[in-house]
mmCIF file of C-alpha atoms and ligand atoms in Angstrom:
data_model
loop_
_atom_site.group_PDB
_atom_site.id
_atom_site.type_symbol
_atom_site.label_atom_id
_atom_site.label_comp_id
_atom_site.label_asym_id
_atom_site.label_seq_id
_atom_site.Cartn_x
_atom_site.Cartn_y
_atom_site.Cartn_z
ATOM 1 C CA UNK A 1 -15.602 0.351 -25.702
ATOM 2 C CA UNK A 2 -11.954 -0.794 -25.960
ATOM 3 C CA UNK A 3 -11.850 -4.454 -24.082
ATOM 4 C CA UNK A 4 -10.206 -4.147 -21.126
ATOM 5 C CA UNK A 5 -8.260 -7.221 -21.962
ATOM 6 C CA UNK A 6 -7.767 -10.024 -24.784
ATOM 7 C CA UNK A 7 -9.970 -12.665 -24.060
ATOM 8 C CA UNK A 8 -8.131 -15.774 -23.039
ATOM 9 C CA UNK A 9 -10.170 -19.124 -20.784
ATOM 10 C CA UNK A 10 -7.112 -19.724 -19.171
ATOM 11 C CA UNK A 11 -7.341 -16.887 -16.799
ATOM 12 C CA UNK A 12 -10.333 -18.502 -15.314
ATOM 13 C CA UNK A 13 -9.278 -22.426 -15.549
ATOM 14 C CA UNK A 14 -9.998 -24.470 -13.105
ATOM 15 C CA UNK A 15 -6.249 -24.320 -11.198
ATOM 16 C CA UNK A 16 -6.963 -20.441 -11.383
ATOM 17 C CA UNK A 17 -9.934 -21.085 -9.037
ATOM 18 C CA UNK A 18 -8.677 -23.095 -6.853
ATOM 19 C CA UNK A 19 -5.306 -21.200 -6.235
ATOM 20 C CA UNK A 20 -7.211 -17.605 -5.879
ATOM 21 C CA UNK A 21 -10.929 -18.596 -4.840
ATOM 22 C CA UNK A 22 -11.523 -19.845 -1.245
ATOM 23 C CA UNK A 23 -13.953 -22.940 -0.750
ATOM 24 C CA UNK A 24 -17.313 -21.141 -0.754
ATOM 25 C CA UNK A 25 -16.143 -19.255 -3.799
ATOM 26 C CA UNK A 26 -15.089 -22.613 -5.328
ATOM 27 C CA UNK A 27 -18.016 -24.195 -5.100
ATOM 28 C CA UNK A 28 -19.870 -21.483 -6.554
ATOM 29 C CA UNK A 29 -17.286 -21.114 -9.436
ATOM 30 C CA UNK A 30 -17.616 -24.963 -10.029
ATOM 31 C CA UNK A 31 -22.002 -24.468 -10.174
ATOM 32 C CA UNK A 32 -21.796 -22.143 -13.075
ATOM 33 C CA UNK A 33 -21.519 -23.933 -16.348
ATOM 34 C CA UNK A 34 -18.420 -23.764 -18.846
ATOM 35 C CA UNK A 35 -20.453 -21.675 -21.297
ATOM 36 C CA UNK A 36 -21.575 -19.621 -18.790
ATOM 37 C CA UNK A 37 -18.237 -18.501 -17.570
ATOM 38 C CA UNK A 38 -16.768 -17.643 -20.947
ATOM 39 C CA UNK A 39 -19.651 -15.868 -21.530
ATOM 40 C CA UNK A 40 -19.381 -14.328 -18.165
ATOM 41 C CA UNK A 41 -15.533 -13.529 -18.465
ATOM 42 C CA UNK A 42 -16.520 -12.382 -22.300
ATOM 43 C CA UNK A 43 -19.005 -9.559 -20.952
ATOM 44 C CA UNK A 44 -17.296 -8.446 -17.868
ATOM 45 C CA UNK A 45 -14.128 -7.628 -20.826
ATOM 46 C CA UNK A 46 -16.330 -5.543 -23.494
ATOM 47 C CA UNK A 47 -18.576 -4.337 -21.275
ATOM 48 C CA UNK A 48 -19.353 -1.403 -18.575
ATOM 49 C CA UNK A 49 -19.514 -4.066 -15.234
ATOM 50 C CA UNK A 50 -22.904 -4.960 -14.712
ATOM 51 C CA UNK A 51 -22.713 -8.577 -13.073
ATOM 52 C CA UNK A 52 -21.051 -9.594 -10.002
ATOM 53 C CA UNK A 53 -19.815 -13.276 -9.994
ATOM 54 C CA UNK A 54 -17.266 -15.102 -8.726
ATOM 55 C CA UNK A 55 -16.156 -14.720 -12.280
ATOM 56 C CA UNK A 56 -14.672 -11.217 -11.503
ATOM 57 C CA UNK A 57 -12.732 -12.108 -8.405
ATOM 58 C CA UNK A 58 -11.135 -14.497 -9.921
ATOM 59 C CA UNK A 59 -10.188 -12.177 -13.378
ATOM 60 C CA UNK A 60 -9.278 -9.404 -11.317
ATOM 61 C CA UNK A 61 -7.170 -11.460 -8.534
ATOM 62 C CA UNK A 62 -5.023 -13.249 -11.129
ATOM 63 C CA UNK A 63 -4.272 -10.206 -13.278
ATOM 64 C CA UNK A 64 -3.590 -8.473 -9.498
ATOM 65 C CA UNK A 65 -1.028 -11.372 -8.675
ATOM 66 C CA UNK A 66 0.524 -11.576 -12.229
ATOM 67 C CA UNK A 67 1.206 -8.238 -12.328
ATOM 68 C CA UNK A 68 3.327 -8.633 -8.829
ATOM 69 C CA UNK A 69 4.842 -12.110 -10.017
ATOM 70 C CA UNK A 70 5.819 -10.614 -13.168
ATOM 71 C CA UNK A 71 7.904 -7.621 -10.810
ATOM 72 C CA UNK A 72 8.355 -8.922 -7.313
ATOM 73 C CA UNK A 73 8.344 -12.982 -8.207
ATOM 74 C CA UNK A 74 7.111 -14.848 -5.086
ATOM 75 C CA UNK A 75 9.091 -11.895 -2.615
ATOM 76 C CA UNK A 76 6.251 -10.826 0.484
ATOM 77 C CA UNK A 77 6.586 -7.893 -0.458
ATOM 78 C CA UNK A 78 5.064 -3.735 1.206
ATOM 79 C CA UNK A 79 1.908 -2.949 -0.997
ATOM 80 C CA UNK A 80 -0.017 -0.474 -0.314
ATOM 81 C CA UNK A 81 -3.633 0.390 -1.796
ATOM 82 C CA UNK A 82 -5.426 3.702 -2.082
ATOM 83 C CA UNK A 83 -9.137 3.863 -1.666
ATOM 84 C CA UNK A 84 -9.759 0.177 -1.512
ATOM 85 C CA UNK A 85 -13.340 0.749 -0.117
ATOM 86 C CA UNK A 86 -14.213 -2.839 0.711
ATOM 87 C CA UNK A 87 -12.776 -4.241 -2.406
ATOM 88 C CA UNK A 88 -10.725 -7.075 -1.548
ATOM 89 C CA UNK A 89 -9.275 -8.054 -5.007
ATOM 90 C CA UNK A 90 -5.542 -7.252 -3.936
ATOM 91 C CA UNK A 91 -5.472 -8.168 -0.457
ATOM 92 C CA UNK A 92 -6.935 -11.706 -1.802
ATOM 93 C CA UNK A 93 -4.448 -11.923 -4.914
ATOM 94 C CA UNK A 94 -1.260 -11.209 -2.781
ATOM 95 C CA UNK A 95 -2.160 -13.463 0.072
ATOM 96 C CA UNK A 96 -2.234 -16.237 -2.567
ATOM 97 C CA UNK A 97 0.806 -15.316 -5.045
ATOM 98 C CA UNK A 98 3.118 -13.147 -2.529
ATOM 99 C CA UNK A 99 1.990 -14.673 1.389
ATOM 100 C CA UNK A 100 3.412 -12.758 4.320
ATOM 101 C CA UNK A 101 3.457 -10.022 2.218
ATOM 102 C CA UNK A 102 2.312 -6.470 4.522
ATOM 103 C CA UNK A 103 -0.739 -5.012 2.804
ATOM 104 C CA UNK A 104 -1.578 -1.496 4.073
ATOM 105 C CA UNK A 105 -4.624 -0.147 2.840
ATOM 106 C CA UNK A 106 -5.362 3.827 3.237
ATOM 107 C CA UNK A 107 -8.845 4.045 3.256
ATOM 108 C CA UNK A 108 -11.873 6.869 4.680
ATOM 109 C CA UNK A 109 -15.070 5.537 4.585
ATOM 110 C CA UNK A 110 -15.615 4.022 8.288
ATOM 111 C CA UNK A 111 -18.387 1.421 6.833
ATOM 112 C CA UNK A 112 -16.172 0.303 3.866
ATOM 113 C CA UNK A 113 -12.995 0.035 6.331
ATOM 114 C CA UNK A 114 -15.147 -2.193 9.076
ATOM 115 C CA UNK A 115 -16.628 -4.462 6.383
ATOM 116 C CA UNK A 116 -12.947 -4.722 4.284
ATOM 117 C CA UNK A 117 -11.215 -5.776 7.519
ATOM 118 C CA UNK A 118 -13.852 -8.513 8.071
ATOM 119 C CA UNK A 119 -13.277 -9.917 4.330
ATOM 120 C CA UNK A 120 -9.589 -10.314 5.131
ATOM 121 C CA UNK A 121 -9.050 -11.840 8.748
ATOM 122 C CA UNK A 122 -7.548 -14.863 7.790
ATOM 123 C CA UNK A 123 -5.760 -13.899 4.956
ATOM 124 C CA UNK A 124 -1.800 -15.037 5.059
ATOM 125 C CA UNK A 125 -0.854 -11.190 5.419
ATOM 126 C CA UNK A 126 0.695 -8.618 7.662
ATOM 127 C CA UNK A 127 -2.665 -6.035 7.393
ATOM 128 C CA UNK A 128 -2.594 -2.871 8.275
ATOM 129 C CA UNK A 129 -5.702 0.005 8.113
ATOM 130 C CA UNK A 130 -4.734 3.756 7.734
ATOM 131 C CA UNK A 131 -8.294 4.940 8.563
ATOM 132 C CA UNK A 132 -7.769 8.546 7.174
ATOM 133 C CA UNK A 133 -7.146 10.345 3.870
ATOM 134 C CA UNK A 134 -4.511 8.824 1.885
ATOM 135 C CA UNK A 135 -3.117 12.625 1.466
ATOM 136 C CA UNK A 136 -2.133 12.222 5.477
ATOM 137 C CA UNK A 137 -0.198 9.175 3.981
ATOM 138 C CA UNK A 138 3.137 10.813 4.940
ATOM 139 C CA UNK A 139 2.405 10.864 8.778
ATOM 140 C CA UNK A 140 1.575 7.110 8.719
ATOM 141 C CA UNK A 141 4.525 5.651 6.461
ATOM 142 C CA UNK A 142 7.944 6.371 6.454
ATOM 143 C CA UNK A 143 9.859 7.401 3.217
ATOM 144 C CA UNK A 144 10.911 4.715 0.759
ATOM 145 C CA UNK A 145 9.550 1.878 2.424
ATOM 146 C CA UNK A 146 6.961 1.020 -0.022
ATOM 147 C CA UNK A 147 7.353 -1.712 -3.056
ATOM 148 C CA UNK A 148 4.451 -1.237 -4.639
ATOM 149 C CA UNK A 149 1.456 1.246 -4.541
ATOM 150 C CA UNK A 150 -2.299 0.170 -6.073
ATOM 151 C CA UNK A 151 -5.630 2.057 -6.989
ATOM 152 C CA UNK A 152 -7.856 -0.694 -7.990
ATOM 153 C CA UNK A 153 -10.531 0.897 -9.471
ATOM 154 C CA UNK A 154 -10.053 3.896 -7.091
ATOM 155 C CA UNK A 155 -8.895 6.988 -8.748
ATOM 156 C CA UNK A 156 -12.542 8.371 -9.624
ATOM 157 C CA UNK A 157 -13.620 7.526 -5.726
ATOM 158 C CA UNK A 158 -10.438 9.770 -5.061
ATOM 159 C CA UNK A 159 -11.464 12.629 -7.766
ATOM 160 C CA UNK A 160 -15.049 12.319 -6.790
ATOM 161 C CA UNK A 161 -13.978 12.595 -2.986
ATOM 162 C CA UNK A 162 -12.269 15.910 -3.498
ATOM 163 C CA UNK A 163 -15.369 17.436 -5.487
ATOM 164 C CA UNK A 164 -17.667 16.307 -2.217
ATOM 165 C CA UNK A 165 -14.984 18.081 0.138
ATOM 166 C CA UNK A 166 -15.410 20.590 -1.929
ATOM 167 C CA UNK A 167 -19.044 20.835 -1.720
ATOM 168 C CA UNK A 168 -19.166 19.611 1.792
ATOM 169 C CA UNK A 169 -20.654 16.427 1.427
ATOM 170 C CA UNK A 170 -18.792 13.784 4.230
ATOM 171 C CA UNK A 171 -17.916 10.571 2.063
ATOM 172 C CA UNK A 172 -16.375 9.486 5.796
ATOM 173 C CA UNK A 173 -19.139 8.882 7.899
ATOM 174 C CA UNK A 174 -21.802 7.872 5.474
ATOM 175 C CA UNK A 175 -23.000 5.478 3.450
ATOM 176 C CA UNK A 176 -20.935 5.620 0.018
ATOM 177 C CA UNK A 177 -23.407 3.926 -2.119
ATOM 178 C CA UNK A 178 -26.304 6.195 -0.935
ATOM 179 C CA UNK A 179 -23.883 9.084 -1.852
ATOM 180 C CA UNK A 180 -23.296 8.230 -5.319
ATOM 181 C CA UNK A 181 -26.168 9.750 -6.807
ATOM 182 C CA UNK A 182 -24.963 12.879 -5.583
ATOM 183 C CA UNK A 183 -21.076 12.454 -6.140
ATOM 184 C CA UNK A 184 -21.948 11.820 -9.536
ATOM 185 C CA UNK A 185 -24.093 14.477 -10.606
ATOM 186 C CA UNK A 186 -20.984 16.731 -8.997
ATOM 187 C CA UNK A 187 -19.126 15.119 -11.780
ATOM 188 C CA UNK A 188 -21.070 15.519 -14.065
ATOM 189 C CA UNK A 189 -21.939 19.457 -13.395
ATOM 190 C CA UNK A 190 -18.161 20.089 -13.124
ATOM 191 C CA UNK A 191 -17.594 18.552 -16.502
ATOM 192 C CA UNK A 192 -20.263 20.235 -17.850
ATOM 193 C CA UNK A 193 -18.919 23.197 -16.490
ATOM 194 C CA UNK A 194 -15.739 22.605 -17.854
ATOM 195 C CA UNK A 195 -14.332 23.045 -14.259
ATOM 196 C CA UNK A 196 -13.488 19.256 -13.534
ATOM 197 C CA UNK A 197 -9.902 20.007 -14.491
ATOM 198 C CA UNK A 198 -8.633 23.013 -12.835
ATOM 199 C CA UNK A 199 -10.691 21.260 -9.499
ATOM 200 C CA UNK A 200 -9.814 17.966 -9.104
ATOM 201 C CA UNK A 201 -5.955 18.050 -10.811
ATOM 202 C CA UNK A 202 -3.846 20.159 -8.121
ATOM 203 C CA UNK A 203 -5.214 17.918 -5.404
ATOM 204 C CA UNK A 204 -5.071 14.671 -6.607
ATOM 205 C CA UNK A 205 -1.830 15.463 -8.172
ATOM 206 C CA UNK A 206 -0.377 16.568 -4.674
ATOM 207 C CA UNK A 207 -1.480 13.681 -3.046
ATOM 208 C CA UNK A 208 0.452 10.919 -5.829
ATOM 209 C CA UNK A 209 3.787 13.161 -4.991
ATOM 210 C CA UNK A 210 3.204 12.710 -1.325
ATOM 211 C CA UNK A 211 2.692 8.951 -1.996
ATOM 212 C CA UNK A 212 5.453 8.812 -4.026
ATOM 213 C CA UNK A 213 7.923 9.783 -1.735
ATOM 214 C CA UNK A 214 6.545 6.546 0.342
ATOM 215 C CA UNK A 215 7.634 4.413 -2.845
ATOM 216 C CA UNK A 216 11.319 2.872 -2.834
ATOM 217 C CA UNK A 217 13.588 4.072 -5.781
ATOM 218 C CA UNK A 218 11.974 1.887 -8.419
ATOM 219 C CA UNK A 219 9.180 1.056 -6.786
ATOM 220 C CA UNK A 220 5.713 0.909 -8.891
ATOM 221 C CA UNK A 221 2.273 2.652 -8.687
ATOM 222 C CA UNK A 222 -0.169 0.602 -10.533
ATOM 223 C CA UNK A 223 -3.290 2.007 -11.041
ATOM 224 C CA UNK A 224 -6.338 0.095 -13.393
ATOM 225 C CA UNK A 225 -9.825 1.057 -13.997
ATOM 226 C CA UNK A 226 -13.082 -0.096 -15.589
ATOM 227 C CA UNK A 227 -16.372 1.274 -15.887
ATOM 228 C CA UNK A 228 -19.242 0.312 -14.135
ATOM 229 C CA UNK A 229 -23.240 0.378 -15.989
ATOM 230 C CA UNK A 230 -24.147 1.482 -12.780
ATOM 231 C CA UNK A 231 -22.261 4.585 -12.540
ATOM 232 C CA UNK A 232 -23.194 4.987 -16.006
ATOM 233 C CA UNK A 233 -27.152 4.691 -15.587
ATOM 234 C CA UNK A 234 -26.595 7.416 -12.742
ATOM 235 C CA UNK A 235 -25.455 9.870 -15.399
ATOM 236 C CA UNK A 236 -21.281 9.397 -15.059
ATOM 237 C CA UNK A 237 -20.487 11.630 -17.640
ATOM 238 C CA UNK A 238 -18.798 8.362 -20.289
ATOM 239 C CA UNK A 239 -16.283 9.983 -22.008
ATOM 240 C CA UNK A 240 -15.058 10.846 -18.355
ATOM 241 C CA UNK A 241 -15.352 7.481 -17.454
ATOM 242 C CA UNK A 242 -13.987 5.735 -20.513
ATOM 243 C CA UNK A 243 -11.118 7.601 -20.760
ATOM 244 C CA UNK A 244 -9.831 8.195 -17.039
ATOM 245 C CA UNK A 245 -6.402 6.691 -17.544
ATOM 246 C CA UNK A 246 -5.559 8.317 -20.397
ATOM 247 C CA UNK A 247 -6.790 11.777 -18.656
ATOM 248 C CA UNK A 248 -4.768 11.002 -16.038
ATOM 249 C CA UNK A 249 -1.643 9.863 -17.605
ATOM 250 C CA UNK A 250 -1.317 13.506 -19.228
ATOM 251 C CA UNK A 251 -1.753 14.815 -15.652
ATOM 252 C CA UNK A 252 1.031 12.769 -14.682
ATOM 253 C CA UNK A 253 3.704 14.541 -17.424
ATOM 254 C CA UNK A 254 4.186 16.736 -14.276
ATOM 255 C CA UNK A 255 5.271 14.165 -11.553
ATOM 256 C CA UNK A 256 8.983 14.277 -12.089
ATOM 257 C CA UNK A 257 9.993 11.744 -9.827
ATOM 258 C CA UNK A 258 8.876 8.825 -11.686
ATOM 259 C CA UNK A 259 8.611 7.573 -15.547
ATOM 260 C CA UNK A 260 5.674 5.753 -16.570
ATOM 261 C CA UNK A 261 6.437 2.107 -17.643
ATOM 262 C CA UNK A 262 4.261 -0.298 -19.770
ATOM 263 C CA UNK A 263 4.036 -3.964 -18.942
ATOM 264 C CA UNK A 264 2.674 -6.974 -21.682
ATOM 265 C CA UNK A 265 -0.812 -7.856 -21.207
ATOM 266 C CA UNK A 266 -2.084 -4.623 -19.828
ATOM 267 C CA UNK A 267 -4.360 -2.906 -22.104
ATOM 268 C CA UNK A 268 -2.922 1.094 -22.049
ATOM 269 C CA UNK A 269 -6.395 2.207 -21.844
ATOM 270 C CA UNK A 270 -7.418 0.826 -18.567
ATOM 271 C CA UNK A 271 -3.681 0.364 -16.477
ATOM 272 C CA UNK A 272 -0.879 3.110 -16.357
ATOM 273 C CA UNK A 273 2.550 2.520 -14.510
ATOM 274 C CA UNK A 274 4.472 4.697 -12.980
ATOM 275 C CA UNK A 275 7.623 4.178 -11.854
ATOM 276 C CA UNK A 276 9.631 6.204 -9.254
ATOM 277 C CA UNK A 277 12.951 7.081 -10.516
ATOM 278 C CA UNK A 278 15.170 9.249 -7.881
HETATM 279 C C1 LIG B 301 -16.428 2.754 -3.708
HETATM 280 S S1 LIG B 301 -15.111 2.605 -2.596
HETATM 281 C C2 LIG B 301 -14.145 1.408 -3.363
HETATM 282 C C3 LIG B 301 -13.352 1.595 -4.525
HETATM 283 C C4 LIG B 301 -12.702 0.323 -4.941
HETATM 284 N N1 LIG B 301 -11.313 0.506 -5.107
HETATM 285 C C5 LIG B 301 -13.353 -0.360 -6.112
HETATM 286 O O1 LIG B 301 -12.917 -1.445 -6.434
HETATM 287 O O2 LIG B 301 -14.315 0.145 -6.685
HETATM 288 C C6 LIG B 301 -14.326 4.130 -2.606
HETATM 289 C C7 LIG B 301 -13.420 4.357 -1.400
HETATM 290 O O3 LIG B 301 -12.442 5.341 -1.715
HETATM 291 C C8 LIG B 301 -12.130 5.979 -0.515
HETATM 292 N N2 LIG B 301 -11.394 7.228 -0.784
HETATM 293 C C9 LIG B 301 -11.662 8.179 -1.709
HETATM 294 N N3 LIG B 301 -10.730 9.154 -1.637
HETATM 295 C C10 LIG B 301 -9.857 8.791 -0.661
HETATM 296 C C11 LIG B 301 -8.683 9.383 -0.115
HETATM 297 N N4 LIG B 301 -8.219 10.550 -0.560
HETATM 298 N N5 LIG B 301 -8.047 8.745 0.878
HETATM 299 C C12 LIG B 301 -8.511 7.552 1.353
HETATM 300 N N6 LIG B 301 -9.621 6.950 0.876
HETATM 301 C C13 LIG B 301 -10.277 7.567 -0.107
HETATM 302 C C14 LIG B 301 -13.466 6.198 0.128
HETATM 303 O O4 LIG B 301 -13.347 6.508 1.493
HETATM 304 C C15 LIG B 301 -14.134 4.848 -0.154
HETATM 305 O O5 LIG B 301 -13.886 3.958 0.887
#
């Protein structure tokens, strides 16, 4: 697979950890050994995710917070993530490079949302929970009041969402992991089908216009992605999975209020930018 980025130590030095980690996670950083950790930060680049280590927050939080230095500076800025789940990588990176920033995460699974909001109670951040589908987005936030909108890793839970409502399968009130095994074979029968397409497209392209018009003129939607072995093992359907943001980013000729932009250090194959231009 492509990397998703150049390997560099720095990202994980030790004044990395200690401005993104918090103690517990510091310690535990500090208990692997040097070798260990490039090796860790080496396979977690070239590789379908298969470990989970303190290694990863700390990757994923920096390139989270250098992507809003490099655009906001230090400004608290309005960010607001799609699909989070319980993944805390943003609301951690921004409460550490941009504090009293508002983070506003638009989220559906009633587990994930309880157990997200318990990772980030004493983060420096305004935080607020739209417990609903991000396509309600426009009855919760007002036009052109947002700086910067994220999907970390969470455009295939969006696409794979849609296929359950689809199929009636409730991805709200249930367990997401036990779901998976069923959410992916979905995928993969629809690809198979050659049906994935002309399913999941309309939708999930009417719900980036409606977020859109949440975005301030020149605001940014930042979306990355990786792949995970598990998803793979369960049958993901890999050239799906591999190639999501480039899939996407053809989708996204036909969103005419934005442009997409390309920033330095984000590998093309695993980030897209798009920013909103009227
Ligand atoms: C596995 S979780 C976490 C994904 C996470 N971003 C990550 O790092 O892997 C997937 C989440 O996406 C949410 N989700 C999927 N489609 C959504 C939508 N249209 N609106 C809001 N949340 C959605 C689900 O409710 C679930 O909480």
């Amino acid at each position: 697979m492509i990397p998703i980025d150049v390997f560099k130590e720095d990202i994980i030095s030790r004044e990395n950890a200690r401005l993104f980690l918090s103690l517990e996670e510091y310690k535990r950083f500090e208990d692997i050994d040097n070798i260990d950790k490039l090796n860790l930060l080496k396979r977690l680049l070239e590789n379908p995710i298969e470990e989970f280590t303190e290694i990863n927050d700390l990757y994923f939080r920096t390139k989270w917070a250098e992507l809003v230095n490099s655009i906001y500076n230090k400004k608290a800025i309005t960010m607001l993530e799609v699909a989070s789940g319980d993944a805390d990588m943003i609301p951690q990176a921004l409460a550490r490079s941009n504090p009293n920033s508002t983070y506003i995460t638009a989220n559906m699974n009633k587990i994930l949302n309880e157990s997200l909001l318990k990772k980030t109670t004493n983060l420096d951040l305004n935080i607020k929970l739209i417990d609903d589908d991000a396509s309600m987005i426009n009855n919760y936030i007002k036009s052109n009041s947002i700086d910067m909108i994220a999907f970390q890793h969470g455009v295939n839970d969006v696409l794979q969402a849609i296929l359950c409502e689809q199929n009636g399968i409730d991805t709200v009130n249930t367990d997401w992991m036990e779901c998976l095994p069923k959410m992916i074979d979905l995928v993969r029968t629809e690809v198979e089908n050659y049906t994935f397409e002309a399913n999941v497209k309309p939708i999930f392209l009417n719900l980036v216009k409606d977020l859109v018009v949440t975005l301030k003129r020149d605001g940014v939607i930042a979306i990355n992605h990786y792949m995970f072995k598990y998803d793979l093992d369960l049958g993901y359907p890999k050239e799906l999975f591999e190639n999501l943001i480039p899939i996407i980013r053809n989708w996204f000729k036909e969103i005419e209020m934005c442009e997409e932009i390309f920033y330095n250090g984000f590998n093309e194959q695993w980030w897209i930018f798009l920013k909103k231009i009227v």
